[in-house]
mmCIF file of C-alpha atoms in Angstrom:
data_model
loop_
_atom_site.group_PDB
_atom_site.id
_atom_site.type_symbol
_atom_site.label_atom_id
_atom_site.label_comp_id
_atom_site.label_asym_id
_atom_site.label_seq_id
_atom_site.Cartn_x
_atom_site.Cartn_y
_atom_site.Cartn_z
ATOM 1 C CA UNK Z 1 0.086 -0.021 -0.066
ATOM 2 C CA UNK Z 2 1.294 3.463 -0.942
ATOM 3 C CA UNK Z 3 2.079 5.960 1.696
ATOM 4 C CA UNK Z 4 3.230 9.368 1.428
ATOM 5 C CA UNK Z 5 5.011 11.081 4.358
ATOM 6 C CA UNK Z 6 5.958 14.826 4.578
ATOM 7 C CA UNK Z 7 8.462 15.855 7.372
ATOM 8 C CA UNK Z 8 8.336 18.235 9.157
ATOM 9 C CA UNK Z 9 4.723 18.926 9.728
ATOM 10 C CA UNK Z 10 5.499 22.649 10.224
ATOM 11 C CA UNK Z 11 8.349 24.890 9.449
ATOM 12 C CA UNK Z 12 9.015 28.577 10.253
ATOM 13 C CA UNK Z 13 11.757 30.521 8.682
ATOM 14 C CA UNK Z 14 12.740 34.164 8.131
ATOM 15 C CA UNK Z 15 12.037 36.013 5.013
ATOM 16 C CA UNK Z 16 14.623 35.649 2.272
ATOM 17 C CA UNK Z 17 15.958 32.139 3.153
ATOM 18 C CA UNK Z 18 16.045 29.374 0.665
ATOM 19 C CA UNK Z 19 14.401 26.232 1.920
ATOM 20 C CA UNK Z 20 13.566 22.729 1.162
ATOM 21 C CA UNK Z 21 10.407 20.736 1.917
ATOM 22 C CA UNK Z 22 10.611 16.833 1.951
ATOM 23 C CA UNK Z 23 8.251 14.123 0.561
ATOM 24 C CA UNK Z 24 8.810 10.398 0.621
ATOM 25 C CA UNK Z 25 6.705 7.654 -0.574
ATOM 26 C CA UNK Z 26 6.843 3.894 -0.020
ATOM 27 C CA UNK Z 27 6.162 2.345 -3.509
ATOM 28 C CA UNK Z 28 8.379 3.689 -6.363
ATOM 29 C CA UNK Z 29 5.884 2.489 -9.024
ATOM 30 C CA UNK Z 30 4.391 5.852 -9.736
ATOM 31 C CA UNK Z 31 3.169 7.682 -12.761
ATOM 32 C CA UNK Z 32 3.883 11.153 -11.394
ATOM 33 C CA UNK Z 33 4.272 13.278 -8.221
ATOM 34 C CA UNK Z 34 2.494 16.473 -7.829
ATOM 35 C CA UNK Z 35 3.144 19.360 -5.369
ATOM 36 C CA UNK Z 36 0.233 21.470 -4.199
ATOM 37 C CA UNK Z 37 -0.167 24.653 -2.104
ATOM 38 C CA UNK Z 38 -3.135 25.135 0.216
ATOM 39 C CA UNK Z 39 -3.955 28.502 1.930
ATOM 40 C CA UNK Z 40 -6.076 28.310 5.119
ATOM 41 C CA UNK Z 41 -9.582 27.396 4.454
ATOM 42 C CA UNK Z 42 -9.127 27.242 0.757
ATOM 43 C CA UNK Z 43 -8.753 24.571 -1.972
ATOM 44 C CA UNK Z 44 -5.499 23.321 -3.505
ATOM 45 C CA UNK Z 45 -3.437 24.944 -6.152
ATOM 46 C CA UNK Z 46 -1.254 22.826 -8.207
ATOM 47 C CA UNK Z 47 2.357 24.143 -8.278
ATOM 48 C CA UNK Z 48 4.382 21.462 -10.114
ATOM 49 C CA UNK Z 49 3.895 18.069 -11.457
ATOM 50 C CA UNK Z 50 6.800 15.608 -12.270
ATOM 51 C CA UNK Z 51 6.278 12.733 -14.476
ATOM 52 C CA UNK Z 52 7.974 9.533 -13.413
ATOM 53 C CA UNK Z 53 10.522 9.732 -16.203
ATOM 54 C CA UNK Z 54 11.516 13.269 -15.174
ATOM 55 C CA UNK Z 55 14.007 14.415 -12.582
ATOM 56 C CA UNK Z 56 12.880 18.030 -11.876
ATOM 57 C CA UNK Z 57 10.420 20.748 -12.834
ATOM 58 C CA UNK Z 58 10.849 24.426 -12.199
ATOM 59 C CA UNK Z 59 8.459 27.309 -11.963
ATOM 60 C CA UNK Z 60 9.584 30.634 -10.932
ATOM 61 C CA UNK Z 61 11.327 30.368 -7.429
ATOM 62 C CA UNK Z 62 10.028 26.759 -7.133
ATOM 63 C CA UNK Z 63 12.008 23.740 -8.157
ATOM 64 C CA UNK Z 64 10.818 20.227 -7.467
ATOM 65 C CA UNK Z 65 12.925 17.172 -7.802
ATOM 66 C CA UNK Z 66 12.050 13.417 -7.967
ATOM 67 C CA UNK Z 67 14.169 10.445 -7.059
ATOM 68 C CA UNK Z 68 11.846 7.601 -7.907
ATOM 69 C CA UNK Z 69 14.073 4.831 -6.862
ATOM 70 C CA UNK Z 70 14.657 6.096 -3.457
ATOM 71 C CA UNK Z 71 11.068 7.269 -3.023
ATOM 72 C CA UNK Z 72 11.777 10.925 -2.507
ATOM 73 C CA UNK Z 73 10.936 14.443 -3.623
ATOM 74 C CA UNK Z 74 11.989 17.752 -2.651
ATOM 75 C CA UNK Z 75 10.377 21.322 -3.208
ATOM 76 C CA UNK Z 76 12.851 23.857 -3.080
ATOM 77 C CA UNK Z 77 11.772 27.513 -2.539
ATOM 78 C CA UNK Z 78 14.212 30.105 -3.280
ATOM 79 C CA UNK Z 79 14.324 33.621 -1.606
ATOM 80 C CA UNK Z 80 11.224 32.874 0.536
ATOM 81 C CA UNK Z 81 8.591 35.667 1.049
ATOM 82 C CA UNK Z 82 5.868 35.986 3.451
ATOM 83 C CA UNK Z 83 3.358 35.262 0.615
ATOM 84 C CA UNK Z 84 4.745 31.861 0.618
ATOM 85 C CA UNK Z 85 3.234 30.976 3.837
ATOM 86 C CA UNK Z 86 0.784 28.101 3.343
ATOM 87 C CA UNK Z 87 0.483 24.422 3.751
ATOM 88 C CA UNK Z 88 2.374 22.491 0.929
ATOM 89 C CA UNK Z 89 1.144 18.864 -0.032
ATOM 90 C CA UNK Z 90 2.766 16.287 -2.182
ATOM 91 C CA UNK Z 91 0.679 13.573 -3.807
ATOM 92 C CA UNK Z 92 1.587 10.562 -6.017
ATOM 93 C CA UNK Z 93 -0.261 8.691 -8.507
ATOM 94 C CA UNK Z 94 0.417 5.042 -8.158
ATOM 95 C CA UNK Z 95 0.694 2.708 -10.863
ATOM 96 C CA UNK Z 96 -0.920 -0.088 -8.965
ATOM 97 C CA UNK Z 97 -4.236 1.526 -8.186
ATOM 98 C CA UNK Z 98 -7.597 2.208 -9.411
ATOM 99 C CA UNK Z 99 -7.890 4.679 -12.271
ATOM 100 C CA UNK Z 100 -7.055 8.285 -11.448
ATOM 101 C CA UNK Z 101 -6.418 7.854 -7.812
ATOM 102 C CA UNK Z 102 -3.710 9.934 -6.148
ATOM 103 C CA UNK Z 103 -2.244 9.563 -2.576
ATOM 104 C CA UNK Z 104 -1.557 12.720 -0.567
ATOM 105 C CA UNK Z 105 0.854 13.307 2.105
ATOM 106 C CA UNK Z 106 -0.443 15.242 5.310
ATOM 107 C CA UNK Z 107 1.381 18.415 4.320
ATOM 108 C CA UNK Z 108 4.004 20.794 5.754
ATOM 109 C CA UNK Z 109 2.700 23.893 7.151
ATOM 110 C CA UNK Z 110 5.209 26.704 6.069
ATOM 111 C CA UNK Z 111 5.472 30.044 7.875
ATOM 112 C CA UNK Z 112 7.775 32.802 6.425
ATOM 113 C CA UNK Z 113 8.556 35.407 9.173
ATOM 114 C CA UNK Z 114 8.794 39.038 7.910
ATOM 115 C CA UNK H 1 -10.768 28.088 -19.328
ATOM 116 C CA UNK H 2 -12.203 25.700 -16.755
ATOM 117 C CA UNK H 3 -13.483 26.641 -13.508
ATOM 118 C CA UNK H 4 -14.745 24.489 -10.627
ATOM 119 C CA UNK H 5 -17.385 25.611 -8.016
ATOM 120 C CA UNK H 6 -18.572 24.142 -4.746
ATOM 121 C CA UNK H 7 -21.383 25.144 -2.519
ATOM 122 C CA UNK H 8 -22.044 25.851 0.055
ATOM 123 C CA UNK H 9 -18.826 27.324 1.299
ATOM 124 C CA UNK H 10 -19.700 26.631 4.981
ATOM 125 C CA UNK H 11 -22.394 24.410 6.394
ATOM 126 C CA UNK H 12 -23.357 23.661 10.118
ATOM 127 C CA UNK H 13 -25.646 20.959 10.501
ATOM 128 C CA UNK H 14 -27.015 18.958 13.399
ATOM 129 C CA UNK H 15 -26.282 15.081 13.871
ATOM 130 C CA UNK H 16 -28.742 12.929 12.026
ATOM 131 C CA UNK H 17 -29.618 15.556 9.535
ATOM 132 C CA UNK H 18 -29.259 14.984 5.757
ATOM 133 C CA UNK H 19 -26.521 16.416 3.699
ATOM 134 C CA UNK H 20 -26.054 17.529 0.028
ATOM 135 C CA UNK H 21 -22.948 19.216 -1.271
ATOM 136 C CA UNK H 22 -22.557 20.197 -4.935
ATOM 137 C CA UNK H 23 -19.760 20.496 -7.184
ATOM 138 C CA UNK H 24 -19.915 21.674 -10.853
ATOM 139 C CA UNK H 25 -17.185 22.113 -13.464
ATOM 140 C CA UNK H 26 -17.294 24.564 -16.211
ATOM 141 C CA UNK H 27 -15.342 24.768 -19.566
ATOM 142 C CA UNK H 28 -14.639 21.104 -20.106
ATOM 143 C CA UNK H 29 -16.506 17.951 -20.971
ATOM 144 C CA UNK H 30 -16.414 14.375 -19.656
ATOM 145 C CA UNK H 31 -14.229 15.183 -16.778
ATOM 146 C CA UNK H 32 -13.062 12.826 -14.085
ATOM 147 C CA UNK H 33 -14.468 14.087 -10.695
ATOM 148 C CA UNK H 34 -13.517 13.435 -7.262
ATOM 149 C CA UNK H 35 -14.541 14.061 -3.765
ATOM 150 C CA UNK H 36 -11.977 14.354 -1.097
ATOM 151 C CA UNK H 37 -12.201 14.933 2.816
ATOM 152 C CA UNK H 38 -9.609 16.711 4.753
ATOM 153 C CA UNK H 39 -9.852 16.305 8.530
ATOM 154 C CA UNK H 40 -8.077 18.919 10.740
ATOM 155 C CA UNK H 41 -4.265 18.365 10.497
ATOM 156 C CA UNK H 42 -4.560 15.532 8.275
ATOM 157 C CA UNK H 43 -4.001 14.869 4.488
ATOM 158 C CA UNK H 44 -6.708 14.564 1.953
ATOM 159 C CA UNK H 45 -8.501 11.307 1.849
ATOM 160 C CA UNK H 46 -10.215 10.275 -1.396
ATOM 161 C CA UNK H 47 -13.896 9.442 -0.890
ATOM 162 C CA UNK H 48 -15.357 8.983 -4.300
ATOM 163 C CA UNK H 49 -14.383 9.438 -7.991
ATOM 164 C CA UNK H 50 -16.342 9.330 -11.191
ATOM 165 C CA UNK H 51 -15.273 8.776 -14.762
ATOM 166 C CA UNK H 52 -18.676 9.508 -16.237
ATOM 167 C CA UNK H 53 -22.437 10.048 -15.710
ATOM 168 C CA UNK H 54 -23.774 7.501 -13.185
ATOM 169 C CA UNK H 55 -20.403 5.965 -12.687
ATOM 170 C CA UNK H 56 -19.269 6.248 -9.035
ATOM 171 C CA UNK H 57 -16.517 4.413 -7.439
ATOM 172 C CA UNK H 58 -16.074 4.329 -3.471
ATOM 173 C CA UNK H 59 -12.779 4.378 -1.874
ATOM 174 C CA UNK H 60 -13.807 4.199 1.869
ATOM 175 C CA UNK H 61 -16.859 2.516 3.529
ATOM 176 C CA UNK H 62 -18.842 5.233 5.236
ATOM 177 C CA UNK H 63 -22.347 6.760 5.436
ATOM 178 C CA UNK H 64 -21.596 9.095 2.664
ATOM 179 C CA UNK H 65 -22.751 8.503 -0.970
ATOM 180 C CA UNK H 66 -21.965 10.340 -4.365
ATOM 181 C CA UNK H 67 -23.914 10.857 -7.492
ATOM 182 C CA UNK H 68 -23.224 12.263 -10.911
ATOM 183 C CA UNK H 69 -26.608 13.050 -12.563
ATOM 184 C CA UNK H 70 -25.017 15.261 -15.215
ATOM 185 C CA UNK H 71 -21.557 15.298 -16.982
ATOM 186 C CA UNK H 72 -20.216 18.132 -15.001
ATOM 187 C CA UNK H 73 -22.089 17.835 -11.796
ATOM 188 C CA UNK H 74 -21.024 15.803 -8.843
ATOM 189 C CA UNK H 75 -23.072 15.574 -5.598
ATOM 190 C CA UNK H 76 -21.969 14.211 -2.195
ATOM 191 C CA UNK H 77 -24.854 13.308 0.079
ATOM 192 C CA UNK H 78 -25.725 11.691 3.398
ATOM 193 C CA UNK H 79 -28.957 10.526 4.881
ATOM 194 C CA UNK H 80 -27.907 11.107 8.394
ATOM 195 C CA UNK H 81 -24.864 13.020 9.277
ATOM 196 C CA UNK H 82 -22.383 11.766 12.131
ATOM 197 C CA UNK H 83 -20.151 13.962 14.287
ATOM 198 C CA UNK H 84 -17.240 12.446 12.630
ATOM 199 C CA UNK H 85 -18.440 13.688 9.228
ATOM 200 C CA UNK H 86 -17.150 17.108 10.049
ATOM 201 C CA UNK H 87 -14.289 18.325 7.843
ATOM 202 C CA UNK H 88 -13.246 20.180 4.751
ATOM 203 C CA UNK H 89 -14.726 18.652 1.616
ATOM 204 C CA UNK H 90 -12.934 19.195 -1.545
ATOM 205 C CA UNK H 91 -14.164 18.406 -5.061
ATOM 206 C CA UNK H 92 -11.571 18.093 -7.994
ATOM 207 C CA UNK H 93 -11.599 17.360 -11.586
ATOM 208 C CA UNK H 94 -9.134 16.200 -14.146
ATOM 209 C CA UNK H 95 -9.185 15.392 -17.740
ATOM 210 C CA UNK H 96 -9.438 11.606 -18.682
ATOM 211 C CA UNK H 97 -6.348 9.708 -18.137
ATOM 212 C CA UNK H 98 -3.266 10.337 -15.856
ATOM 213 C CA UNK H 99 -3.718 13.973 -15.718
ATOM 214 C CA UNK H 100 -3.347 16.925 -13.043
ATOM 215 C CA UNK H 101 -6.204 17.286 -10.700
ATOM 216 C CA UNK H 102 -7.643 20.814 -10.212
ATOM 217 C CA UNK H 103 -9.521 21.456 -6.866
ATOM 218 C CA UNK H 104 -12.474 23.559 -6.106
ATOM 219 C CA UNK H 105 -12.656 26.041 -3.039
ATOM 220 C CA UNK H 106 -14.022 23.558 -0.699
ATOM 221 C CA UNK H 107 -16.989 23.366 1.735
ATOM 222 C CA UNK H 108 -16.293 23.249 5.354
ATOM 223 C CA UNK H 109 -18.886 21.209 7.204
ATOM 224 C CA UNK H 110 -19.405 21.237 10.976
ATOM 225 C CA UNK H 111 -21.616 18.670 12.404
ATOM 226 C CA UNK H 112 -23.062 19.329 15.870
#
């Protein structure tokens, strides 16, 4: 059974720092991995999607990497800003699952201090 | 462009009362549709998904049900709410196949 873990559950850093959020998954048989952002009381916004054949994806100050064989992904945020404060969720789409199902981690709640 | 709507945004219901949450998608046809629940401090749990009208797959046993009466409409229901049904309910859609899911704004349900 695929399990997705995100550590730490919460992180607080001062503005301007570069930071890394971690995601691990137990079964390397995945189609893709996706990083989402969730603001308090809101829905999820897709940030980056990495296909299983890819190593990384970049969007602005965000860079996501994928090491499928070791079951790990990182989300790198450069030059953090207070507006980056949110909960970041990673999710994988397992190969061995019902159609269209993705498995979420419980998220890392990020707080950027001005 | 595609948009996804959920209503109501917030709902407070007594235990034992019925529930109906609605999700609609605009700007696409034949989407895959999903219902998730997010309990406080926890990840998202997939409840139901649908690949077409009248086609519903349930992921976890519970007192909730889902229906898809129209191509772009997905409804989450319950005949009698439990305290444990409280949470944040998110609807999502994706194109057919292994595609990115796009989420609605969510409905916060509090059962008292």
